C-alpha cells in the first residue's frame, strides 16, 4: 500500500542516521487516515531523535500542523518566510494571502473571503519583468511592473519579497 511504501522510504532514509530529511510531498496519494499515521510517525521521529525535516507540500493544513517555519514559493522563488503561526495568522505576501484564503475552514460558520487570482501562472522560462507575481497580483502598483522586489527581513524573523513592505 502507499502507507507501507512511505514507511519503507522513511526507514531507508533513517538507515544512514541523517540529521535532516527532505520529504517531498510525503503524503500525496495517501488517504487521510494513512496521512495521519505518517505525520504522527514523522512527529515522533522529530521529537525522539531531534531529526529535522524540510517538508515540501501543497497541503497547507499539514504544513501548519507539522512545521515551525514556513517558506512560500512562487515560480521557484521564495516570496515569504516566517514562523508558521505568524504566517498563517497574518500573511504578508499577496500570493500567500491567496493560498491561505483557498483553505477550507473546519469551523462551522467561519467565513474567509476567497481571493481569486486572475490570469494564468507565467512560464518559468519567460518570467514577466518586475515582480514575477505582478500579472496576477490584486495589490499591484507601478513599481511592481518595473522592479523585482528584494527578499528582505521586514519585521522580526519575517521575510518577504514584495514592494508593499
C-alpha atoms as a PDB file:
ATOM      1  CA  UNK A   1       0.000   0.000   0.000  1.00  0.00           C
ATOM      2  CA  UNK A   2       1.006   3.637  -0.257  1.00  0.00           C
ATOM      3  CA  UNK A   3       1.404   3.920   3.504  1.00  0.00           C
ATOM      4  CA  UNK A   4       3.702   0.910   3.603  1.00  0.00           C
ATOM      5  CA  UNK A   5       5.802   2.358   0.772  1.00  0.00           C
ATOM      6  CA  UNK A   6       6.136   5.651   2.663  1.00  0.00           C
ATOM      7  CA  UNK A   7       7.221   3.816   5.829  1.00  0.00           C
ATOM      8  CA  UNK A   8       9.829   1.874   3.839  1.00  0.00           C
ATOM      9  CA  UNK A   9      11.158   5.129   2.329  1.00  0.00           C
ATOM     10  CA  UNK A  10      11.378   6.661   5.807  1.00  0.00           C
ATOM     11  CA  UNK A  11      13.170   3.579   7.172  1.00  0.00           C
ATOM     12  CA  UNK A  12      15.657   3.647   4.289  1.00  0.00           C
ATOM     13  CA  UNK A  13      16.348   7.327   4.910  1.00  0.00           C
ATOM     14  CA  UNK A  14      16.857   6.685   8.637  1.00  0.00           C
ATOM     15  CA  UNK A  15      19.311   3.820   7.987  1.00  0.00           C
ATOM     16  CA  UNK A  16      22.156   6.295   7.343  1.00  0.00           C
ATOM     17  CA  UNK A  17      21.398   8.230  10.573  1.00  0.00           C
ATOM     18  CA  UNK A  18      20.800  11.632   8.958  1.00  0.00           C
ATOM     19  CA  UNK A  19      20.415  14.910  10.823  1.00  0.00           C
ATOM     20  CA  UNK A  20      17.948  16.188   8.208  1.00  0.00           C
ATOM     21  CA  UNK A  21      15.490  14.582   5.784  1.00  0.00           C
ATOM     22  CA  UNK A  22      13.985  16.277   2.739  1.00  0.00           C
ATOM     23  CA  UNK A  23      10.411  14.998   2.493  1.00  0.00           C
ATOM     24  CA  UNK A  24       8.962  15.981  -0.880  1.00  0.00           C
ATOM     25  CA  UNK A  25       5.161  15.525  -0.851  1.00  0.00           C
ATOM     26  CA  UNK A  26       5.353  12.584   1.590  1.00  0.00           C
ATOM     27  CA  UNK A  27       1.555  12.454   1.942  1.00  0.00           C
ATOM     28  CA  UNK A  28       0.452  12.664  -1.684  1.00  0.00           C
ATOM     29  CA  UNK A  29      -1.771   9.833  -2.924  1.00  0.00           C
ATOM     30  CA  UNK A  30      -2.448   8.621   0.643  1.00  0.00           C
ATOM     31  CA  UNK A  31      -5.884   8.538   2.225  1.00  0.00           C
ATOM     32  CA  UNK A  32      -6.496  10.772   5.235  1.00  0.00           C
ATOM     33  CA  UNK A  33      -6.100   8.060   7.900  1.00  0.00           C
ATOM     34  CA  UNK A  34      -2.751   6.942   6.446  1.00  0.00           C
ATOM     35  CA  UNK A  35      -1.652  10.595   6.149  1.00  0.00           C
ATOM     36  CA  UNK A  36      -2.327  10.999   9.872  1.00  0.00           C
ATOM     37  CA  UNK A  37      -0.260   7.888  10.656  1.00  0.00           C
ATOM     38  CA  UNK A  38       2.682   9.141   8.584  1.00  0.00           C
ATOM     39  CA  UNK A  39       2.503  12.610  10.172  1.00  0.00           C
ATOM     40  CA  UNK A  40       2.438  11.033  13.645  1.00  0.00           C
ATOM     41  CA  UNK A  41       5.449   8.896  12.713  1.00  0.00           C
ATOM     42  CA  UNK A  42       7.372  11.943  11.470  1.00  0.00           C
ATOM     43  CA  UNK A  43       6.359  13.903  14.602  1.00  0.00           C
ATOM     44  CA  UNK A  44       7.642  11.073  16.819  1.00  0.00           C
ATOM     45  CA  UNK A  45      10.918  10.859  14.878  1.00  0.00           C
ATOM     46  CA  UNK A  46      11.384  14.608  15.193  1.00  0.00           C
ATOM     47  CA  UNK A  47      10.733  14.621  18.945  1.00  0.00           C
ATOM     48  CA  UNK A  48      12.624  11.428  19.824  1.00  0.00           C
ATOM     49  CA  UNK A  49      15.758  11.918  17.742  1.00  0.00           C
ATOM     50  CA  UNK A  50      15.935  15.657  17.098  1.00  0.00           C
ATOM     51  CA  UNK A  51      15.701  14.938  13.391  1.00  0.00           C
ATOM     52  CA  UNK A  52      14.993  17.979  11.189  1.00  0.00           C
ATOM     53  CA  UNK A  53      12.758  17.921   8.133  1.00  0.00           C
ATOM     54  CA  UNK A  54      12.465  20.040   5.035  1.00  0.00           C
ATOM     55  CA  UNK A  55       8.815  19.282   4.379  1.00  0.00           C
ATOM     56  CA  UNK A  56       7.667  20.128   0.846  1.00  0.00           C
ATOM     57  CA  UNK A  57       3.912  20.057   0.382  1.00  0.00           C
ATOM     58  CA  UNK A  58       0.858  21.745  -1.093  1.00  0.00           C
ATOM     59  CA  UNK A  59      -1.205  20.597   1.900  1.00  0.00           C
ATOM     60  CA  UNK A  60      -1.376  23.806   3.936  1.00  0.00           C
ATOM     61  CA  UNK A  61      -3.198  22.391   6.992  1.00  0.00           C
ATOM     62  CA  UNK A  62      -0.491  19.719   7.318  1.00  0.00           C
ATOM     63  CA  UNK A  63       2.248  22.338   6.952  1.00  0.00           C
ATOM     64  CA  UNK A  64       0.572  24.411   9.659  1.00  0.00           C
ATOM     65  CA  UNK A  65       0.472  21.374  11.973  1.00  0.00           C
ATOM     66  CA  UNK A  66       3.932  19.995  11.244  1.00  0.00           C
ATOM     67  CA  UNK A  67       6.207  22.969  10.620  1.00  0.00           C
ATOM     68  CA  UNK A  68       7.939  25.505  12.843  1.00  0.00           C
ATOM     69  CA  UNK A  69       8.981  27.743   9.946  1.00  0.00           C
ATOM     70  CA  UNK A  70       7.387  28.082   6.502  1.00  0.00           C
ATOM     71  CA  UNK A  71       8.675  29.322   3.153  1.00  0.00           C
ATOM     72  CA  UNK A  72       6.135  30.035   0.398  1.00  0.00           C
ATOM     73  CA  UNK A  73       7.370  29.777  -3.178  1.00  0.00           C
ATOM     74  CA  UNK A  74       6.075  31.242  -6.431  1.00  0.00           C
ATOM     75  CA  UNK A  75       7.696  30.302  -9.756  1.00  0.00           C
ATOM     76  CA  UNK A  76      10.576  28.622  -7.919  1.00  0.00           C
ATOM     77  CA  UNK A  77      11.481  31.589  -5.687  1.00  0.00           C
ATOM     78  CA  UNK A  78      10.710  32.132  -2.025  1.00  0.00           C
ATOM     79  CA  UNK A  79       8.287  35.049  -1.689  1.00  0.00           C
ATOM     80  CA  UNK A  80       7.618  34.817   2.053  1.00  0.00           C
ATOM     81  CA  UNK A  81       9.230  33.086   5.022  1.00  0.00           C
ATOM     82  CA  UNK A  82       8.414  33.226   8.704  1.00  0.00           C
ATOM     83  CA  UNK A  83       7.357  31.264  11.736  1.00  0.00           C
ATOM     84  CA  UNK A  84       4.326  29.122  10.999  1.00  0.00           C
ATOM     85  CA  UNK A  85       1.917  30.774  13.443  1.00  0.00           C
ATOM     86  CA  UNK A  86       2.736  34.271  12.185  1.00  0.00           C
ATOM     87  CA  UNK A  87       2.455  33.317   8.518  1.00  0.00           C
ATOM     88  CA  UNK A  88      -0.902  31.574   8.926  1.00  0.00           C
ATOM     89  CA  UNK A  89      -2.288  34.343  11.143  1.00  0.00           C
ATOM     90  CA  UNK A  90      -1.134  37.384   9.123  1.00  0.00           C
ATOM     91  CA  UNK A  91       0.295  36.590   5.690  1.00  0.00           C
ATOM     92  CA  UNK A  92       2.355  39.411   4.177  1.00  0.00           C
ATOM     93  CA  UNK A  93       2.731  38.481   0.503  1.00  0.00           C
ATOM     94  CA  UNK A  94      -0.401  38.702  -1.695  1.00  0.00           C
ATOM     95  CA  UNK A  95       0.300  35.199  -3.058  1.00  0.00           C
ATOM     96  CA  UNK A  96       0.410  33.769   0.474  1.00  0.00           C
ATOM     97  CA  UNK A  97      -2.876  35.559   1.242  1.00  0.00           C
ATOM     98  CA  UNK A  98      -4.482  33.967  -1.828  1.00  0.00           C
ATOM     99  CA  UNK A  99      -3.178  30.494  -0.943  1.00  0.00           C
ATOM    100  CA  UNK A 100      -4.458  30.682   2.617  1.00  0.00           C
ATOM    101  CA  UNK A 101      -7.834  32.041   1.521  1.00  0.00           C
ATOM    102  CA  UNK A 102      -8.348  28.849  -0.503  1.00  0.00           C
ATOM    103  CA  UNK A 103      -8.011  26.526   2.514  1.00  0.00           C
ATOM    104  CA  UNK A 104     -11.418  25.348   3.770  1.00  0.00           C
ATOM    105  CA  UNK A 105     -12.083  26.238   7.416  1.00  0.00           C
ATOM    106  CA  UNK A 106     -13.330  23.395   9.629  1.00  0.00           C
ATOM    107  CA  UNK A 107     -15.220  25.719  11.993  1.00  0.00           C
ATOM    108  CA  UNK A 108     -18.906  25.974  11.132  1.00  0.00           C
ATOM    109  CA  UNK A 109     -19.941  29.453  10.113  1.00  0.00           C
ATOM    110  CA  UNK A 110     -16.388  30.836   9.849  1.00  0.00           C
ATOM    111  CA  UNK A 111     -16.141  32.601   6.534  1.00  0.00           C
ATOM    112  CA  UNK A 112     -12.980  33.646   4.808  1.00  0.00           C
ATOM    113  CA  UNK A 113     -13.159  35.865   1.773  1.00  0.00           C
ATOM    114  CA  UNK A 114     -11.650  33.802  -1.004  1.00  0.00           C
ATOM    115  CA  UNK A 115      -9.086  35.612  -3.143  1.00  0.00           C
ATOM    116  CA  UNK A 116      -9.448  34.506  -6.760  1.00  0.00           C
ATOM    117  CA  UNK A 117      -6.305  35.186  -8.762  1.00  0.00           C
ATOM    118  CA  UNK A 118      -6.874  36.365 -12.320  1.00  0.00           C
ATOM    119  CA  UNK A 119      -4.901  35.092 -15.303  1.00  0.00           C
ATOM    120  CA  UNK A 120      -2.521  32.188 -15.705  1.00  0.00           C
ATOM    121  CA  UNK A 121       0.736  31.365 -13.964  1.00  0.00           C
ATOM    122  CA  UNK A 122       3.537  32.745 -16.176  1.00  0.00           C
ATOM    123  CA  UNK A 123       6.029  30.396 -17.763  1.00  0.00           C
ATOM    124  CA  UNK A 124       9.129  29.949 -15.588  1.00  0.00           C
ATOM    125  CA  UNK A 125      11.130  30.353 -18.810  1.00  0.00           C
ATOM    126  CA  UNK A 126       9.509  33.706 -19.663  1.00  0.00           C
ATOM    127  CA  UNK A 127       9.009  35.417 -16.309  1.00  0.00           C
ATOM    128  CA  UNK A 128       7.451  38.857 -16.718  1.00  0.00           C
ATOM    129  CA  UNK A 129       9.525  41.962 -15.970  1.00  0.00           C
ATOM    130  CA  UNK A 130       9.344  43.304 -12.443  1.00  0.00           C
ATOM    131  CA  UNK A 131       7.751  41.200  -9.739  1.00  0.00           C
ATOM    132  CA  UNK A 132       7.063  37.682 -11.075  1.00  0.00           C
ATOM    133  CA  UNK A 133       3.642  37.753  -9.374  1.00  0.00           C
ATOM    134  CA  UNK A 134       2.605  41.132 -10.831  1.00  0.00           C
ATOM    135  CA  UNK A 135       0.350  39.831 -13.665  1.00  0.00           C
ATOM    136  CA  UNK A 136      -1.883  38.091 -11.100  1.00  0.00           C
ATOM    137  CA  UNK A 137      -1.450  40.321  -8.042  1.00  0.00           C
ATOM    138  CA  UNK A 138      -4.579  42.091  -6.787  1.00  0.00           C
ATOM    139  CA  UNK A 139      -2.393  44.671  -4.953  1.00  0.00           C
ATOM    140  CA  UNK A 140      -0.084  45.526  -7.856  1.00  0.00           C
ATOM    141  CA  UNK A 141       1.067  49.079  -8.424  1.00  0.00           C
ATOM    142  CA  UNK A 142       3.537  50.839 -10.779  1.00  0.00           C
ATOM    143  CA  UNK A 143       6.824  49.690  -9.237  1.00  0.00           C
ATOM    144  CA  UNK A 144       5.687  46.053  -9.426  1.00  0.00           C
ATOM    145  CA  UNK A 145       5.824  46.140 -13.244  1.00  0.00           C
ATOM    146  CA  UNK A 146       9.375  47.501 -13.320  1.00  0.00           C
ATOM    147  CA  UNK A 147      11.466  46.133 -10.467  1.00  0.00           C
ATOM    148  CA  UNK A 148      11.918  42.702  -8.905  1.00  0.00           C
ATOM    149  CA  UNK A 149      11.316  43.115  -5.162  1.00  0.00           C
ATOM    150  CA  UNK A 150      14.204  42.222  -2.860  1.00  0.00           C
ATOM    151  CA  UNK A 151      13.701  39.335  -0.446  1.00  0.00           C
ATOM    152  CA  UNK A 152      14.276  41.072   2.853  1.00  0.00           C
ATOM    153  CA  UNK A 153      13.547  40.922   6.540  1.00  0.00           C
ATOM    154  CA  UNK A 154      10.615  43.193   7.313  1.00  0.00           C
ATOM    155  CA  UNK A 155       9.835  42.510  10.964  1.00  0.00           C
ATOM    156  CA  UNK A 156      11.358  40.125  13.475  1.00  0.00           C
ATOM    157  CA  UNK A 157      12.194  36.977  11.599  1.00  0.00           C
ATOM    158  CA  UNK A 158       9.668  37.598   8.819  1.00  0.00           C
ATOM    159  CA  UNK A 159      10.999  37.835   5.281  1.00  0.00           C
ATOM    160  CA  UNK A 160       9.070  38.855   2.183  1.00  0.00           C
ATOM    161  CA  UNK A 161       9.731  39.706  -1.461  1.00  0.00           C
ATOM    162  CA  UNK A 162       7.086  42.372  -2.077  1.00  0.00           C
ATOM    163  CA  UNK A 163       7.155  46.105  -2.769  1.00  0.00           C
ATOM    164  CA  UNK A 164       4.281  46.587  -0.294  1.00  0.00           C
ATOM    165  CA  UNK A 165       6.803  46.015   2.503  1.00  0.00           C
END
